[in-house]
């Protein structure tokens, strides 16, 4: 039994060691040494990269583990031969991935995923056109040498000694089965709500350090599992026709139509992204009474947008729409693709270029749905998440409740004495998410009580914030990530599914107003940056809701449907059935515009 147990452990650890040793080679080859941090930053590359290394090692150890279980009952030369074939294939694959990744990173700027394979199999000649003969020869030599070394290492360390026969078979087999089952833990990445993904290794605002920590074999595996050819989806019309309609819908700045809401040109900005809130919770927007009285009060004191829509139905879609001005996609979420999200424009990076320090606060797991990689690629210099709170404060399924998160935010703001550097802070709530278990009881309905809890926390925070000197020079933006949980069982194919509030408040707001222009989450980027006088032409899909000459409409999606609403009418189109699911008002031509918009969105998505 001991020799099999030893073989199991050695197999797993050997894979981890191989992946760890690849990182110094990558760092040295590309001279990825940080300006600050030195050895500590290099240690962080190894430490954070272990998450993906351990996960991939689990995948690769699974089959040898099954062979060890079989060997308890049926041992022989055929099993040793099968093991040699397996490790030979693994050595070839790992060598090929390592070599190709090392060669392509200089050109692509991201660790290996399915993109190069797509280009190679689409047109091998074009894919290799820019690569010199000597580069190819050098790559082949590196591949052969590395594959040979890996194979010899595996054989010497794992297959040199034959396995001894086992007399009592039940107990050794049971132990090996248990150990094989335990591989699920590193493969999944632990027991939290987030499963293992590339974003879990991201730890720095320097993307090259994050790339150095990334395991290229895991990156490729994850990408292949999600790979789709977006350029072939949603082909409603000829390209020229889509281009013509899209030009009429995108934002075009007009200097003479600018409408300033602020008392100062460059205030601090605090954005509160509220989990699952909707217009139905606010009496100021025609919703039910006494659920969110604090939001109602805040909206009366500030600027309330009355015809504002969520861009989609889930947090990962909503965050990208709000923070990058990028519309949600009905068949996927761009947040799943770190290589694509790092090319997106972002409010955080735009403000960082103009002297702001971006910070993010969230009581939950920042690795969920690749959120951390997106936030860091967006330019956030600091992310406070569940691990930054004591275990005793992480009392909900999603981590720390909203009261603890806002307490942390308030204390940081009160202690902040830095002068001359503007702050862009984002706080994301989570307590109004299922299972709606909150340390608060005012309403009998659990889900409405959870919304009331977060509303009370926001109200208390705003009242305390007003007593700080920073209040007078701060713009506070309140917007939900999406509508969720209430009204219960709401149909995805009704516009009421997407109606949400957008509220601007803070000492930097001139006066209370109600704005009836139509818009959706993706328009926050252009609207906010226009108020600050910050260039935002990169936000192609975002438009300034306050620009009277800009087209005013709301675009939204769910799997596999899309909708568009403006002052004349609303249309929701079900792409599965190929039929209009909802139509109201003057809808002539509006569906055609939505089709062109979605087609151009997928054109853009395929190129990122």
PDB file of C-alpha atoms in Angstrom, residues 43-316:
ATOM      1  CA  UNK A  43       7.207  35.418  -4.425  1.00  0.00           C
ATOM      2  CA  UNK A  44       3.633  36.613  -5.001  1.00  0.00           C
ATOM      3  CA  UNK A  45       3.792  35.351  -8.588  1.00  0.00           C
ATOM      4  CA  UNK A  46       4.658  31.874  -7.311  1.00  0.00           C
ATOM      5  CA  UNK A  47       2.255  31.995  -4.351  1.00  0.00           C
ATOM      6  CA  UNK A  48      -0.803  33.218  -6.241  1.00  0.00           C
ATOM      7  CA  UNK A  49      -0.029  31.027  -9.231  1.00  0.00           C
ATOM      8  CA  UNK A  50      -0.179  27.937  -7.012  1.00  0.00           C
ATOM      9  CA  UNK A  51      -3.983  28.086  -7.151  1.00  0.00           C
ATOM     10  CA  UNK A  52      -4.116  27.227 -10.838  1.00  0.00           C
ATOM     11  CA  UNK A  53      -1.091  24.929 -10.580  1.00  0.00           C
ATOM     12  CA  UNK A  54      -2.774  22.893  -7.849  1.00  0.00           C
ATOM     13  CA  UNK A  55      -6.017  22.729  -9.801  1.00  0.00           C
ATOM     14  CA  UNK A  56      -4.412  21.535 -13.040  1.00  0.00           C
ATOM     15  CA  UNK A  57      -2.257  19.069 -11.113  1.00  0.00           C
ATOM     16  CA  UNK A  58      -5.500  17.633  -9.745  1.00  0.00           C
ATOM     17  CA  UNK A  59      -6.867  17.126 -13.245  1.00  0.00           C
ATOM     18  CA  UNK A  60      -3.661  15.458 -14.450  1.00  0.00           C
ATOM     19  CA  UNK A  61      -3.363  13.228 -11.371  1.00  0.00           C
ATOM     20  CA  UNK A  62      -6.895  11.852 -11.696  1.00  0.00           C
ATOM     21  CA  UNK A  63      -6.106   9.229 -14.359  1.00  0.00           C
ATOM     22  CA  UNK A  64      -2.883   7.968 -12.716  1.00  0.00           C
ATOM     23  CA  UNK A  65      -4.891   7.722  -9.485  1.00  0.00           C
ATOM     24  CA  UNK A  66      -7.448   5.502 -11.212  1.00  0.00           C
ATOM     25  CA  UNK A  67      -4.584   3.369 -12.549  1.00  0.00           C
ATOM     26  CA  UNK A  68      -3.288   2.962  -8.986  1.00  0.00           C
ATOM     27  CA  UNK A  69      -6.729   1.815  -7.858  1.00  0.00           C
ATOM     28  CA  UNK A  70      -6.860  -0.712 -10.711  1.00  0.00           C
ATOM     29  CA  UNK A  71      -3.348  -1.932  -9.828  1.00  0.00           C
ATOM     30  CA  UNK A  72      -4.606  -3.093  -6.445  1.00  0.00           C
ATOM     31  CA  UNK A  73      -6.715  -5.722  -8.209  1.00  0.00           C
ATOM     32  CA  UNK A  74      -5.038  -6.174 -11.629  1.00  0.00           C
ATOM     33  CA  UNK A  75      -1.329  -5.467 -11.756  1.00  0.00           C
ATOM     34  CA  UNK A  76       0.900  -6.207 -14.727  1.00  0.00           C
ATOM     35  CA  UNK A  77       3.157  -4.900 -17.452  1.00  0.00           C
ATOM     36  CA  UNK A  78       0.169  -3.598 -19.438  1.00  0.00           C
ATOM     37  CA  UNK A  79      -0.582  -1.128 -16.629  1.00  0.00           C
ATOM     38  CA  UNK A  80       2.999   0.166 -16.583  1.00  0.00           C
ATOM     39  CA  UNK A  81       2.858   0.524 -20.365  1.00  0.00           C
ATOM     40  CA  UNK A  82      -0.430   2.457 -20.105  1.00  0.00           C
ATOM     41  CA  UNK A  83       1.147   4.747 -17.498  1.00  0.00           C
ATOM     42  CA  UNK A  84       4.158   5.415 -19.760  1.00  0.00           C
ATOM     43  CA  UNK A  85       1.859   6.242 -22.675  1.00  0.00           C
ATOM     44  CA  UNK A  86      -0.161   8.613 -20.470  1.00  0.00           C
ATOM     45  CA  UNK A  87       2.867  10.464 -19.123  1.00  0.00           C
ATOM     46  CA  UNK A  88       4.307  10.607 -22.635  1.00  0.00           C
ATOM     47  CA  UNK A  89       1.157  12.310 -23.930  1.00  0.00           C
ATOM     48  CA  UNK A  90       1.128  14.682 -20.961  1.00  0.00           C
ATOM     49  CA  UNK A  91       4.805  15.540 -21.492  1.00  0.00           C
ATOM     50  CA  UNK A  92       4.166  16.340 -25.163  1.00  0.00           C
ATOM     51  CA  UNK A  93       1.091  18.456 -24.425  1.00  0.00           C
ATOM     52  CA  UNK A  94       2.671  20.422 -21.558  1.00  0.00           C
ATOM     53  CA  UNK A  95       5.808  21.028 -23.632  1.00  0.00           C
ATOM     54  CA  UNK A  96       3.779  22.188 -26.633  1.00  0.00           C
ATOM     55  CA  UNK A  97       1.691  24.551 -24.498  1.00  0.00           C
ATOM     56  CA  UNK A  98       4.749  25.952 -22.722  1.00  0.00           C
ATOM     57  CA  UNK A  99       6.661  26.501 -25.960  1.00  0.00           C
ATOM     58  CA  UNK A 100       3.788  28.067 -27.898  1.00  0.00           C
ATOM     59  CA  UNK A 101       2.848  30.262 -24.944  1.00  0.00           C
ATOM     60  CA  UNK A 102       6.425  31.518 -24.527  1.00  0.00           C
ATOM     61  CA  UNK A 103       6.629  32.303 -28.215  1.00  0.00           C
ATOM     62  CA  UNK A 104       3.266  34.022 -28.597  1.00  0.00           C
ATOM     63  CA  UNK A 105       3.070  36.129 -25.430  1.00  0.00           C
ATOM     64  CA  UNK A 106       5.306  38.783 -26.980  1.00  0.00           C
ATOM     65  CA  UNK A 107       2.804  39.228 -29.823  1.00  0.00           C
ATOM     66  CA  UNK A 108      -0.537  38.595 -28.109  1.00  0.00           C
ATOM     67  CA  UNK A 109       0.031  40.136 -24.685  1.00  0.00           C
ATOM     68  CA  UNK A 110      -1.929  37.414 -22.839  1.00  0.00           C
ATOM     69  CA  UNK A 111      -1.297  33.834 -21.762  1.00  0.00           C
ATOM     70  CA  UNK A 112      -2.238  31.059 -24.146  1.00  0.00           C
ATOM     71  CA  UNK A 113      -5.924  30.474 -24.826  1.00  0.00           C
ATOM     72  CA  UNK A 114      -7.955  29.141 -27.745  1.00  0.00           C
ATOM     73  CA  UNK A 115      -7.486  32.261 -29.886  1.00  0.00           C
ATOM     74  CA  UNK A 116      -4.205  31.202 -31.575  1.00  0.00           C
ATOM     75  CA  UNK A 117      -5.710  27.782 -32.308  1.00  0.00           C
ATOM     76  CA  UNK A 118      -8.709  29.418 -33.948  1.00  0.00           C
ATOM     77  CA  UNK A 119      -6.464  31.490 -36.181  1.00  0.00           C
ATOM     78  CA  UNK A 120      -4.156  28.568 -36.980  1.00  0.00           C
ATOM     79  CA  UNK A 121      -6.912  26.156 -37.981  1.00  0.00           C
ATOM     80  CA  UNK A 122      -8.744  28.888 -39.899  1.00  0.00           C
ATOM     81  CA  UNK A 123      -5.672  29.748 -41.949  1.00  0.00           C
ATOM     82  CA  UNK A 124      -2.343  28.088 -41.025  1.00  0.00           C
ATOM     83  CA  UNK A 125      -0.476  30.016 -43.720  1.00  0.00           C
ATOM     84  CA  UNK A 126      -1.630  33.430 -42.477  1.00  0.00           C
ATOM     85  CA  UNK A 127      -1.136  32.453 -38.838  1.00  0.00           C
ATOM     86  CA  UNK A 128       2.534  31.626 -39.467  1.00  0.00           C
ATOM     87  CA  UNK A 129       3.183  34.404 -41.976  1.00  0.00           C
ATOM     88  CA  UNK A 130       4.752  36.767 -39.443  1.00  0.00           C
ATOM     89  CA  UNK A 131       6.926  34.087 -37.809  1.00  0.00           C
ATOM     90  CA  UNK A 132      10.444  33.618 -39.140  1.00  0.00           C
ATOM     91  CA  UNK A 133      11.839  30.205 -40.084  1.00  0.00           C
ATOM     92  CA  UNK A 134      14.474  30.433 -37.352  1.00  0.00           C
ATOM     93  CA  UNK A 135      11.792  31.176 -34.750  1.00  0.00           C
ATOM     94  CA  UNK A 136       9.917  28.054 -35.818  1.00  0.00           C
ATOM     95  CA  UNK A 137      13.094  25.951 -35.748  1.00  0.00           C
ATOM     96  CA  UNK A 138      14.028  27.294 -32.323  1.00  0.00           C
ATOM     97  CA  UNK A 139      10.534  26.615 -31.012  1.00  0.00           C
ATOM     98  CA  UNK A 140      10.572  23.048 -32.308  1.00  0.00           C
ATOM     99  CA  UNK A 141      13.930  22.405 -30.639  1.00  0.00           C
ATOM    100  CA  UNK A 142      12.724  23.807 -27.309  1.00  0.00           C
ATOM    101  CA  UNK A 143       9.568  21.708 -27.591  1.00  0.00           C
ATOM    102  CA  UNK A 144      11.485  18.481 -28.270  1.00  0.00           C
ATOM    103  CA  UNK A 145      14.031  19.038 -25.512  1.00  0.00           C
ATOM    104  CA  UNK A 146      11.441  20.030 -22.928  1.00  0.00           C
ATOM    105  CA  UNK A 147       9.090  17.151 -23.827  1.00  0.00           C
ATOM    106  CA  UNK A 148      11.973  14.677 -23.528  1.00  0.00           C
ATOM    107  CA  UNK A 149      13.074  16.068 -20.171  1.00  0.00           C
ATOM    108  CA  UNK A 150       9.533  15.997 -18.814  1.00  0.00           C
ATOM    109  CA  UNK A 151       8.997  12.417 -19.939  1.00  0.00           C
ATOM    110  CA  UNK A 152      12.292  11.243 -18.423  1.00  0.00           C
ATOM    111  CA  UNK A 153      11.430  13.087 -15.191  1.00  0.00           C
ATOM    112  CA  UNK A 154       8.029  11.417 -14.971  1.00  0.00           C
ATOM    113  CA  UNK A 155       9.410   7.955 -15.708  1.00  0.00           C
ATOM    114  CA  UNK A 156      12.352   8.287 -13.301  1.00  0.00           C
ATOM    115  CA  UNK A 157      10.343   9.708 -10.410  1.00  0.00           C
ATOM    116  CA  UNK A 158       7.098   7.779 -10.831  1.00  0.00           C
ATOM    117  CA  UNK A 159       7.591   4.594 -12.858  1.00  0.00           C
ATOM    118  CA  UNK A 160      11.110   3.440 -12.003  1.00  0.00           C
ATOM    119  CA  UNK A 161       9.997   1.050  -9.271  1.00  0.00           C
ATOM    120  CA  UNK A 162       7.315  -1.553 -10.088  1.00  0.00           C
ATOM    121  CA  UNK A 163       4.297  -1.706  -7.772  1.00  0.00           C
ATOM    122  CA  UNK A 164       4.222  -4.627  -5.368  1.00  0.00           C
ATOM    123  CA  UNK A 165       1.250  -6.996  -5.261  1.00  0.00           C
ATOM    124  CA  UNK A 166      -1.330  -6.339  -2.537  1.00  0.00           C
ATOM    125  CA  UNK A 167      -2.790  -9.186  -0.471  1.00  0.00           C
ATOM    126  CA  UNK A 168      -5.555  -7.372   1.361  1.00  0.00           C
ATOM    127  CA  UNK A 169      -7.158  -5.274  -1.313  1.00  0.00           C
ATOM    128  CA  UNK A 170     -10.198  -3.581   0.217  1.00  0.00           C
ATOM    129  CA  UNK A 171      -8.460  -1.118   2.537  1.00  0.00           C
ATOM    130  CA  UNK A 172      -5.769   0.126   0.067  1.00  0.00           C
ATOM    131  CA  UNK A 173      -8.419   0.506  -2.632  1.00  0.00           C
ATOM    132  CA  UNK A 174     -10.703   2.461  -0.271  1.00  0.00           C
ATOM    133  CA  UNK A 175      -7.859   4.818   0.732  1.00  0.00           C
ATOM    134  CA  UNK A 176      -6.935   5.469  -2.894  1.00  0.00           C
ATOM    135  CA  UNK A 177     -10.572   6.087  -3.830  1.00  0.00           C
ATOM    136  CA  UNK A 178     -10.831   8.605  -0.974  1.00  0.00           C
ATOM    137  CA  UNK A 179      -7.622  10.375  -2.051  1.00  0.00           C
ATOM    138  CA  UNK A 180      -8.819  10.476  -5.652  1.00  0.00           C
ATOM    139  CA  UNK A 181     -12.070  12.034  -4.493  1.00  0.00           C
ATOM    140  CA  UNK A 182     -10.119  14.653  -2.536  1.00  0.00           C
ATOM    141  CA  UNK A 183      -8.587  15.853  -5.820  1.00  0.00           C
ATOM    142  CA  UNK A 184     -11.933  17.557  -6.380  1.00  0.00           C
ATOM    143  CA  UNK A 185     -10.950  20.174  -3.783  1.00  0.00           C
ATOM    144  CA  UNK A 186      -7.940  21.686  -5.638  1.00  0.00           C
ATOM    145  CA  UNK A 187      -9.644  21.101  -8.991  1.00  0.00           C
ATOM    146  CA  UNK A 188     -12.655  23.162  -7.919  1.00  0.00           C
ATOM    147  CA  UNK A 189     -10.568  25.629  -5.954  1.00  0.00           C
ATOM    148  CA  UNK A 190     -11.980  25.041  -2.472  1.00  0.00           C
ATOM    149  CA  UNK A 191     -15.493  25.226  -1.072  1.00  0.00           C
ATOM    150  CA  UNK A 192     -16.454  28.854  -1.730  1.00  0.00           C
ATOM    151  CA  UNK A 193     -19.129  29.950  -4.224  1.00  0.00           C
ATOM    152  CA  UNK A 194     -16.496  30.607  -6.882  1.00  0.00           C
ATOM    153  CA  UNK A 195     -14.971  27.752  -8.847  1.00  0.00           C
ATOM    154  CA  UNK A 196     -11.392  27.797 -10.080  1.00  0.00           C
ATOM    155  CA  UNK A 197     -10.757  30.336 -12.824  1.00  0.00           C
ATOM    156  CA  UNK A 198      -7.828  32.290 -14.236  1.00  0.00           C
ATOM    157  CA  UNK A 199      -8.841  35.427 -12.347  1.00  0.00           C
ATOM    158  CA  UNK A 200      -8.077  33.788  -9.003  1.00  0.00           C
ATOM    159  CA  UNK A 201      -4.346  34.333  -9.495  1.00  0.00           C
ATOM    160  CA  UNK A 202      -4.636  38.059 -10.227  1.00  0.00           C
ATOM    161  CA  UNK A 203      -3.033  40.052  -7.425  1.00  0.00           C
ATOM    162  CA  UNK A 204      -1.481  43.157  -8.972  1.00  0.00           C
ATOM    163  CA  UNK A 205      -2.475  46.253 -10.936  1.00  0.00           C
ATOM    164  CA  UNK A 206       0.474  45.336 -13.207  1.00  0.00           C
ATOM    165  CA  UNK A 207      -1.123  42.910 -15.668  1.00  0.00           C
ATOM    166  CA  UNK A 208       2.242  41.389 -16.604  1.00  0.00           C
ATOM    167  CA  UNK A 209       2.665  40.123 -13.035  1.00  0.00           C
ATOM    168  CA  UNK A 210      -0.813  38.581 -13.177  1.00  0.00           C
ATOM    169  CA  UNK A 211       0.068  36.975 -16.507  1.00  0.00           C
ATOM    170  CA  UNK A 212       3.293  35.598 -15.025  1.00  0.00           C
ATOM    171  CA  UNK A 213       1.271  33.916 -12.264  1.00  0.00           C
ATOM    172  CA  UNK A 214      -1.137  32.327 -14.762  1.00  0.00           C
ATOM    173  CA  UNK A 215      -0.719  28.684 -15.694  1.00  0.00           C
ATOM    174  CA  UNK A 216      -0.912  28.653 -19.527  1.00  0.00           C
ATOM    175  CA  UNK A 217      -2.196  25.063 -19.671  1.00  0.00           C
ATOM    176  CA  UNK A 218      -5.086  25.945 -17.343  1.00  0.00           C
ATOM    177  CA  UNK A 219      -5.741  29.132 -19.317  1.00  0.00           C
ATOM    178  CA  UNK A 220      -5.974  27.124 -22.536  1.00  0.00           C
ATOM    179  CA  UNK A 221      -8.188  24.461 -20.950  1.00  0.00           C
ATOM    180  CA  UNK A 222     -10.588  27.054 -19.534  1.00  0.00           C
ATOM    181  CA  UNK A 223     -10.726  28.911 -22.831  1.00  0.00           C
ATOM    182  CA  UNK A 224     -11.413  25.760 -24.857  1.00  0.00           C
ATOM    183  CA  UNK A 225     -14.264  24.894 -22.511  1.00  0.00           C
ATOM    184  CA  UNK A 226     -15.879  28.263 -23.228  1.00  0.00           C
ATOM    185  CA  UNK A 227     -14.860  28.767 -26.816  1.00  0.00           C
ATOM    186  CA  UNK A 228     -17.444  30.145 -29.228  1.00  0.00           C
ATOM    187  CA  UNK A 229     -17.158  31.870 -32.566  1.00  0.00           C
ATOM    188  CA  UNK A 230     -19.007  35.055 -31.707  1.00  0.00           C
ATOM    189  CA  UNK A 231     -18.526  36.496 -35.191  1.00  0.00           C
ATOM    190  CA  UNK A 232     -21.044  33.972 -36.548  1.00  0.00           C
ATOM    191  CA  UNK A 233     -23.769  34.679 -33.977  1.00  0.00           C
ATOM    192  CA  UNK A 234     -26.682  37.072 -34.523  1.00  0.00           C
ATOM    193  CA  UNK A 235     -26.297  37.726 -38.230  1.00  0.00           C
ATOM    194  CA  UNK A 236     -29.567  39.599 -38.781  1.00  0.00           C
ATOM    195  CA  UNK A 237     -28.575  41.670 -41.817  1.00  0.00           C
ATOM    196  CA  UNK A 238     -25.733  42.503 -44.221  1.00  0.00           C
ATOM    197  CA  UNK A 239     -22.765  44.208 -42.598  1.00  0.00           C
ATOM    198  CA  UNK A 240     -23.345  47.501 -44.424  1.00  0.00           C
ATOM    199  CA  UNK A 241     -26.946  47.688 -43.210  1.00  0.00           C
ATOM    200  CA  UNK A 242     -25.910  46.995 -39.605  1.00  0.00           C
ATOM    201  CA  UNK A 243     -23.173  49.628 -39.820  1.00  0.00           C
ATOM    202  CA  UNK A 244     -25.634  52.218 -41.125  1.00  0.00           C
ATOM    203  CA  UNK A 245     -28.154  51.660 -38.336  1.00  0.00           C
ATOM    204  CA  UNK A 246     -25.482  51.399 -35.648  1.00  0.00           C
ATOM    205  CA  UNK A 247     -23.967  54.777 -36.574  1.00  0.00           C
ATOM    206  CA  UNK A 248     -27.317  56.380 -35.791  1.00  0.00           C
ATOM    207  CA  UNK A 249     -27.382  54.760 -32.353  1.00  0.00           C
ATOM    208  CA  UNK A 250     -23.901  55.342 -30.967  1.00  0.00           C
ATOM    209  CA  UNK A 251     -22.966  58.298 -28.843  1.00  0.00           C
ATOM    210  CA  UNK A 252     -21.746  61.500 -30.480  1.00  0.00           C
ATOM    211  CA  UNK A 253     -20.628  64.288 -28.130  1.00  0.00           C
ATOM    212  CA  UNK A 254     -22.100  67.722 -28.650  1.00  0.00           C
ATOM    213  CA  UNK A 255     -20.446  70.564 -26.770  1.00  0.00           C
ATOM    214  CA  UNK A 256     -23.461  72.863 -27.069  1.00  0.00           C
ATOM    215  CA  UNK A 257     -25.822  70.261 -25.565  1.00  0.00           C
ATOM    216  CA  UNK A 258     -23.883  69.681 -22.344  1.00  0.00           C
ATOM    217  CA  UNK A 259     -25.921  69.810 -19.130  1.00  0.00           C
ATOM    218  CA  UNK A 260     -23.877  70.022 -15.949  1.00  0.00           C
ATOM    219  CA  UNK A 261     -25.349  68.666 -12.723  1.00  0.00           C
ATOM    220  CA  UNK A 262     -22.318  69.367 -10.533  1.00  0.00           C
ATOM    221  CA  UNK A 263     -20.992  72.218  -8.444  1.00  0.00           C
ATOM    222  CA  UNK A 264     -17.363  71.235  -9.058  1.00  0.00           C
ATOM    223  CA  UNK A 265     -15.478  69.933 -12.070  1.00  0.00           C
ATOM    224  CA  UNK A 266     -13.659  67.006 -10.426  1.00  0.00           C
ATOM    225  CA  UNK A 267     -15.400  65.708  -7.291  1.00  0.00           C
ATOM    226  CA  UNK A 268     -14.609  62.485  -5.492  1.00  0.00           C
ATOM    227  CA  UNK A 269     -16.913  59.728  -6.719  1.00  0.00           C
ATOM    228  CA  UNK A 270     -18.592  57.032  -4.693  1.00  0.00           C
ATOM    229  CA  UNK A 271     -20.600  54.458  -6.650  1.00  0.00           C
ATOM    230  CA  UNK A 272     -22.948  52.169  -4.745  1.00  0.00           C
ATOM    231  CA  UNK A 273     -23.956  49.104  -6.790  1.00  0.00           C
ATOM    232  CA  UNK A 274     -27.022  47.631  -5.103  1.00  0.00           C
ATOM    233  CA  UNK A 275     -27.670  43.903  -5.382  1.00  0.00           C
ATOM    234  CA  UNK A 276     -30.977  43.142  -7.183  1.00  0.00           C
ATOM    235  CA  UNK A 277     -32.765  46.453  -6.458  1.00  0.00           C
ATOM    236  CA  UNK A 278     -35.521  47.615  -8.806  1.00  0.00           C
ATOM    237  CA  UNK A 279     -37.906  50.466  -9.449  1.00  0.00           C
ATOM    238  CA  UNK A 280     -40.672  48.336  -7.929  1.00  0.00           C
ATOM    239  CA  UNK A 281     -39.157  48.906  -4.474  1.00  0.00           C
ATOM    240  CA  UNK A 282     -39.384  52.717  -4.612  1.00  0.00           C
ATOM    241  CA  UNK A 283     -42.565  54.780  -4.282  1.00  0.00           C
ATOM    242  CA  UNK A 284     -40.813  57.610  -6.144  1.00  0.00           C
ATOM    243  CA  UNK A 285     -40.836  55.363  -9.228  1.00  0.00           C
ATOM    244  CA  UNK A 286     -44.343  53.997  -8.751  1.00  0.00           C
ATOM    245  CA  UNK A 287     -43.303  51.007  -6.668  1.00  0.00           C
ATOM    246  CA  UNK A 288     -44.550  49.713  -3.346  1.00  0.00           C
ATOM    247  CA  UNK A 289     -44.382  51.825  -0.196  1.00  0.00           C
ATOM    248  CA  UNK A 290     -42.217  51.415   2.895  1.00  0.00           C
ATOM    249  CA  UNK A 291     -39.667  49.008   1.421  1.00  0.00           C
ATOM    250  CA  UNK A 292     -36.847  51.415   0.551  1.00  0.00           C
ATOM    251  CA  UNK A 293     -37.784  54.689   2.285  1.00  0.00           C
ATOM    252  CA  UNK A 294     -34.156  55.791   2.438  1.00  0.00           C
ATOM    253  CA  UNK A 295     -33.681  55.481  -1.315  1.00  0.00           C
ATOM    254  CA  UNK A 296     -36.919  57.398  -1.796  1.00  0.00           C
ATOM    255  CA  UNK A 297     -35.620  60.170   0.457  1.00  0.00           C
ATOM    256  CA  UNK A 298     -32.185  60.229  -1.191  1.00  0.00           C
ATOM    257  CA  UNK A 299     -33.779  60.411  -4.660  1.00  0.00           C
ATOM    258  CA  UNK A 300     -35.886  63.426  -3.633  1.00  0.00           C
ATOM    259  CA  UNK A 301     -32.755  65.241  -2.504  1.00  0.00           C
ATOM    260  CA  UNK A 302     -30.724  64.329  -5.589  1.00  0.00           C
ATOM    261  CA  UNK A 303     -31.084  63.558  -9.286  1.00  0.00           C
ATOM    262  CA  UNK A 304     -33.453  60.694 -10.150  1.00  0.00           C
ATOM    263  CA  UNK A 305     -33.511  59.091 -13.597  1.00  0.00           C
ATOM    264  CA  UNK A 306     -37.066  57.844 -14.091  1.00  0.00           C
ATOM    265  CA  UNK A 307     -36.684  55.801 -17.288  1.00  0.00           C
ATOM    266  CA  UNK A 308     -33.564  53.820 -16.550  1.00  0.00           C
ATOM    267  CA  UNK A 309     -33.038  50.125 -17.305  1.00  0.00           C
ATOM    268  CA  UNK A 310     -30.769  47.280 -16.250  1.00  0.00           C
ATOM    269  CA  UNK A 311     -28.697  45.940 -19.103  1.00  0.00           C
ATOM    270  CA  UNK A 312     -29.217  42.297 -18.162  1.00  0.00           C
ATOM    271  CA  UNK A 313     -30.215  39.880 -15.404  1.00  0.00           C
ATOM    272  CA  UNK A 314     -27.030  38.876 -13.521  1.00  0.00           C
ATOM    273  CA  UNK A 315     -24.287  40.624 -11.567  1.00  0.00           C
ATOM    274  CA  UNK A 316     -21.386  39.759 -13.887  1.00  0.00           C
TER     275      UNK A 316
END
